[in-house]
Tab-separated table of C-alpha atoms in Angstrom:
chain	number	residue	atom	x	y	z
A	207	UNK	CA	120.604	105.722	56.469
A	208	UNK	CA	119.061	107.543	59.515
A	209	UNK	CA	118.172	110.921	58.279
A	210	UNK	CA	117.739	114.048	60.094
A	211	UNK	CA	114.123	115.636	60.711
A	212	UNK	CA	111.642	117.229	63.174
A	213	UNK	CA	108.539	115.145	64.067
A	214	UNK	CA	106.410	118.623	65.066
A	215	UNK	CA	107.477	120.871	61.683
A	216	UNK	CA	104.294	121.361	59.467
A	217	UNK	CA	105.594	119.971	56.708
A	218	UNK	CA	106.827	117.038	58.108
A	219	UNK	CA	104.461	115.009	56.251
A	220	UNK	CA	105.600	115.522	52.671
A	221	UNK	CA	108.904	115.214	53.923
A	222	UNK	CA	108.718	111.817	55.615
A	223	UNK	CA	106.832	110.417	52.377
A	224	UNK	CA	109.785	111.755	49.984
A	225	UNK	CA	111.679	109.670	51.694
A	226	UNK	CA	109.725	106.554	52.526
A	227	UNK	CA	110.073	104.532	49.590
A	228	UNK	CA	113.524	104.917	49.763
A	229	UNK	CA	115.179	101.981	50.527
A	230	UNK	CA	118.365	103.251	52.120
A	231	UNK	CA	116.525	105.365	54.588
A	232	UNK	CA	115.577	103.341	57.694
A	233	UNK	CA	114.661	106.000	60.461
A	234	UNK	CA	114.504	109.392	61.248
A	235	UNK	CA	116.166	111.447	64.263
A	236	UNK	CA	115.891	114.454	65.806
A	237	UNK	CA	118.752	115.737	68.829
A	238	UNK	CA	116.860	116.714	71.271
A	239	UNK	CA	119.198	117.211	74.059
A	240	UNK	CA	120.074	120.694	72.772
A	241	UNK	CA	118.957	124.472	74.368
A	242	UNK	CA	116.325	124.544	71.104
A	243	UNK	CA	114.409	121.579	72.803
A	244	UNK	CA	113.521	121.830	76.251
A	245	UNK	CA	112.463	118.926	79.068
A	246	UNK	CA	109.161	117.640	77.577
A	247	UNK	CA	109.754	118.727	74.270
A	248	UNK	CA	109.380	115.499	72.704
A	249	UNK	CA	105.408	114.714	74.300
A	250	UNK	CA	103.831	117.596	72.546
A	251	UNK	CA	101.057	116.544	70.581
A	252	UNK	CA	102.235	117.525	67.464
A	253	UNK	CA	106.375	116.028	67.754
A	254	UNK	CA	103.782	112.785	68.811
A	255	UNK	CA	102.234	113.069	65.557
A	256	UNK	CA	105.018	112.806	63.459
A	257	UNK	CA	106.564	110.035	65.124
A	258	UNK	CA	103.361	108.080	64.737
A	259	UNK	CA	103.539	108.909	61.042
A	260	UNK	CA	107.125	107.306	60.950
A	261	UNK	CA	105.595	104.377	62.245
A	262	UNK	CA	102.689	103.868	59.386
A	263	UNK	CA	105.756	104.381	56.652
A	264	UNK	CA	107.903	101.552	58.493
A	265	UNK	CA	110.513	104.344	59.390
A	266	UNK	CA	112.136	104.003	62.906
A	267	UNK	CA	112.878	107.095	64.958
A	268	UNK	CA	115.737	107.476	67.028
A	269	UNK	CA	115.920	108.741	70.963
A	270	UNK	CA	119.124	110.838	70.743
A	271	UNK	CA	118.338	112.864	74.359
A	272	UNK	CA	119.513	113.756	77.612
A	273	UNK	CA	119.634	111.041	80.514
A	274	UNK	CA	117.936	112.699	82.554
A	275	UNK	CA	114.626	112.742	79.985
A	276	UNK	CA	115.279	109.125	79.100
A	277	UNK	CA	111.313	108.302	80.973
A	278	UNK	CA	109.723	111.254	78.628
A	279	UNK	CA	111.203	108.681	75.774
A	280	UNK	CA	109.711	105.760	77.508
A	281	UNK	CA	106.380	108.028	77.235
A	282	UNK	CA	107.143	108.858	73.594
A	283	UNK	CA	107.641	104.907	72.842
A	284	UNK	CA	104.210	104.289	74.741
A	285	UNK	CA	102.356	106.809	73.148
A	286	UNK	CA	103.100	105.493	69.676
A	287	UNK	CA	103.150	101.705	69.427
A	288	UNK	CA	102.979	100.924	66.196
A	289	UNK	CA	106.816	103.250	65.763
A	290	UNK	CA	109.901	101.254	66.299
A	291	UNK	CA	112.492	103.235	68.240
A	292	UNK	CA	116.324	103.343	68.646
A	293	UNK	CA	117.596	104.075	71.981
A	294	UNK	CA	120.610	106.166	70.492
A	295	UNK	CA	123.986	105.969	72.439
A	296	UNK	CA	123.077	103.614	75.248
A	297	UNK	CA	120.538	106.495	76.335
A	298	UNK	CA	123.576	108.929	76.603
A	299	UNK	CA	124.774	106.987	79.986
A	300	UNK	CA	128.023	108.609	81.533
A	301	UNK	CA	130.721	106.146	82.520
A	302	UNK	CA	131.934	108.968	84.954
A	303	UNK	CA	128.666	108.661	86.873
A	304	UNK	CA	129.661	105.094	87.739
A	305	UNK	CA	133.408	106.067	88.335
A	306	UNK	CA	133.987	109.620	89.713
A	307	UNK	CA	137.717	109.144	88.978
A	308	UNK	CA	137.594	109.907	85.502
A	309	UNK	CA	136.708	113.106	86.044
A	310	UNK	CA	136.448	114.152	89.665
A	311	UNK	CA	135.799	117.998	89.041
A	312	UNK	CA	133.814	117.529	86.132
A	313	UNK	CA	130.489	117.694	86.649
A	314	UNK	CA	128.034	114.536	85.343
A	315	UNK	CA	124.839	114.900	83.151
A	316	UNK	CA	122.842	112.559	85.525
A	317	UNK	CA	123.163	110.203	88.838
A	318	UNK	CA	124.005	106.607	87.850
A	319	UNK	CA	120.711	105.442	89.173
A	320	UNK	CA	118.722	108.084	87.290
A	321	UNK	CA	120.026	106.457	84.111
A	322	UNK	CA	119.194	102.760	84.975
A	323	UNK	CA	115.891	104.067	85.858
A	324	UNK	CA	115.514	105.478	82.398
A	325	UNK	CA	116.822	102.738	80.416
A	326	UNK	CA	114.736	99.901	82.544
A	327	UNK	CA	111.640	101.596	81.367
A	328	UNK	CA	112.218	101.976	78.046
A	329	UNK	CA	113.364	98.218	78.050
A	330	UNK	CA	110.086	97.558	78.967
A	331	UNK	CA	108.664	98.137	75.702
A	332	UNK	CA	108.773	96.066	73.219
A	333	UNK	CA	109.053	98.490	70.125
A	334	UNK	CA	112.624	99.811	71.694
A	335	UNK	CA	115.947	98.691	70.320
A	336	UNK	CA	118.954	99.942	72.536
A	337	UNK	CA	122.054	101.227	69.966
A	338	UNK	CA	125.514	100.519	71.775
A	339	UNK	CA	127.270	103.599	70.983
A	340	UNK	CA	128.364	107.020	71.907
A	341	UNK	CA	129.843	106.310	75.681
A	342	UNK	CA	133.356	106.480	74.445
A	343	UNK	CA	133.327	110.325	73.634
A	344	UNK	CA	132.493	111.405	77.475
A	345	UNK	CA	135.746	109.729	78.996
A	346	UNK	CA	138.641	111.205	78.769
A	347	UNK	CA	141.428	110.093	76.346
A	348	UNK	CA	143.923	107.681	77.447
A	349	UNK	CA	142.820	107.601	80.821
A	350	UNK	CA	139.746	104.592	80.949
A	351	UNK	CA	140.174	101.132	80.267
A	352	UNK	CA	137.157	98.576	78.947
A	353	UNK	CA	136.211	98.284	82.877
A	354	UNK	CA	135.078	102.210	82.920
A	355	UNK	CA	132.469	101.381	80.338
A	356	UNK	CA	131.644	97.994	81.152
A	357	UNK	CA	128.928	99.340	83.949
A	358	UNK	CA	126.736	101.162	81.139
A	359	UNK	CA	127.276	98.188	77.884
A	360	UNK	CA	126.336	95.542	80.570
A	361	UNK	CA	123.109	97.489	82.351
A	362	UNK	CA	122.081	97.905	78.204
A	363	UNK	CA	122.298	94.649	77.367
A	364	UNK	CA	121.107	92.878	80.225
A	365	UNK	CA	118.130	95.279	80.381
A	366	UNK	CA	117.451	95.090	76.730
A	367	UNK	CA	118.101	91.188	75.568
A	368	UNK	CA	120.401	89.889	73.449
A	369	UNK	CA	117.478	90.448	70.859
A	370	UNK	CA	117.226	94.127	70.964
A	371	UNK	CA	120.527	95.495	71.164
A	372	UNK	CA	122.664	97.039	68.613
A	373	UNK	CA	126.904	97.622	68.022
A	374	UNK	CA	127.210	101.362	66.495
A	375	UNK	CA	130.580	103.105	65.788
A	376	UNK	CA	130.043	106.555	66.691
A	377	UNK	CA	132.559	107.582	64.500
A	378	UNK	CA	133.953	110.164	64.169
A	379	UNK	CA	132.219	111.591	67.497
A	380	UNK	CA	134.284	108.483	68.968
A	381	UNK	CA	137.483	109.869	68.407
A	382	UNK	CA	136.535	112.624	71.467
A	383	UNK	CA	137.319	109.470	73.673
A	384	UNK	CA	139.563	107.192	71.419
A	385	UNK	CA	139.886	105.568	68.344
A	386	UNK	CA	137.219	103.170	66.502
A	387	UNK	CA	139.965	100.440	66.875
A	388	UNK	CA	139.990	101.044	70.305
A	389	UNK	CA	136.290	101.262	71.155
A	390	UNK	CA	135.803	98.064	68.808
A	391	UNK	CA	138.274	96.435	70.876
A	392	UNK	CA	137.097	97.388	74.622
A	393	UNK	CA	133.410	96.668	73.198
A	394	UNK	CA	134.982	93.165	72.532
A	395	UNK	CA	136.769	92.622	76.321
A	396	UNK	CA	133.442	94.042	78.099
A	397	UNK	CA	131.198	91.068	75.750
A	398	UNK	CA	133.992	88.030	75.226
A	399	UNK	CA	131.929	85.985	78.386
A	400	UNK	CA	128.438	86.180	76.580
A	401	UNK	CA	127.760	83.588	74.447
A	402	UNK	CA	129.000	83.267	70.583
A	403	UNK	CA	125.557	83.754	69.142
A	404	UNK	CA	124.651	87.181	71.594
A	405	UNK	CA	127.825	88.390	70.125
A	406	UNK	CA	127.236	87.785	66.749
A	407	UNK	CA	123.354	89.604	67.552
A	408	UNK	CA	125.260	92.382	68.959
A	409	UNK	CA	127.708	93.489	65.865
A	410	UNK	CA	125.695	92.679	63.285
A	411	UNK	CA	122.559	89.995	63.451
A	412	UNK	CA	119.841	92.875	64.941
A	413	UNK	CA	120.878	95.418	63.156
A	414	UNK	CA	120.289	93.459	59.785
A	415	UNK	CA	117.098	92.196	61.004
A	416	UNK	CA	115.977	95.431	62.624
A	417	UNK	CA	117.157	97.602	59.812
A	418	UNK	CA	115.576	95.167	57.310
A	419	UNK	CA	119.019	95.187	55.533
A	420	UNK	CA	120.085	92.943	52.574
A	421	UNK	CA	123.287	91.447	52.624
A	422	UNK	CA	125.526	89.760	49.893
């Protein structure tokens, strides 16, 4: 389990060790791409402070934000080394700011470069795992194929390794774009040239190892 939490409430301290020894909880996240947190929000001293306290329980916290923060998260992720972090939802990348004919009128959370820029410097560190997630529920239904998303999964996973990237479902936020079945099965199209074993690290090998999960 990821649980939900805020790094910078005062009692975030007794609340991160009820948890700790808990064995189903592996991380912690916060949304922070809503009106309550603004640009910046997550380099305060004190949100800083409780994600370094994730870190000395062996709790990962996840960067659910806006594109256009992603380098405040690459800030975040230097400022507290010893935390492992999630880069939730490939880093919220838009498939419509690679292809403006999904949604010609609709206006697009951040510039295709912006994003790259984002995600390349949070590759950069080594305590960042990229989630591959979340892109499916900002195209619209029935009108993208596996070729709309493939510019965002690829950047991710070239960017990040075949080491530090991890499949997520999304669901049931996925079914704003399509189906599980459906995102399962374009996921599968975008990866079926990379090699068996980055595959297998993809839908389930990191996420065992990262997640420090037991299995069978």
């Amino acid at each position: 389990a990821t649980i939900g939490g805020r790094p910078d409430a005062p009692d975030f301290q007794q609340y991160v060790e009820r948890y700790a020894k808990s064995g189903p909880v592996k991380g912690l996240r916060q949304v922070l791409h809503v009106a309550s947190t603004p640009p910046g929000h997550c380099l305060r001293d004190d949100f800083v402070r409780g994600v370094r306290l994730l870190g000395k329980h062996r709790l990962n916290f996840e960067l659910t934000m806006r594109p256009t923060e992603l380098l405040d998260g690459a800030k975040l992720t230097e400022r507290c080394p010893d935390t492992s972090f999630v880069v939730d939802h490939c880093g919220n990348g838009d498939p419509k700011a690679f292809n403006p004919r999904l949604a010609p009128e609709m206006k697009r959370s951040c510039t295709a470069d912006e994003w790259r820029r984002g995600m390349d410097a949070l590759a950069k560190r080594p305590n960042v795992v990229c989630k591959i997630s979340g892109i499916v529920a900002s195209v619209p239904p029935g009108q993208w194929s596996a070729q709309d998303l493939a510019p965002v999964v690829n950047h991710c996973l070239d960017a990040f390794g075949p080491d530090r990237v991890v499949f997520g479902s999304d669901w049931p936020v996925c079914l704003l774009g399509a189906a599980l079945r459906t995102w399962v099965d374009m996921l599968g199209e975008i990866i079926a040239s990379r090699p068996a074993d980055e595959r297998t690290k993809l839908w389930s090998a990191n996420a065992v190892r990262h997640y420090g999960l037991k299995i069978g």
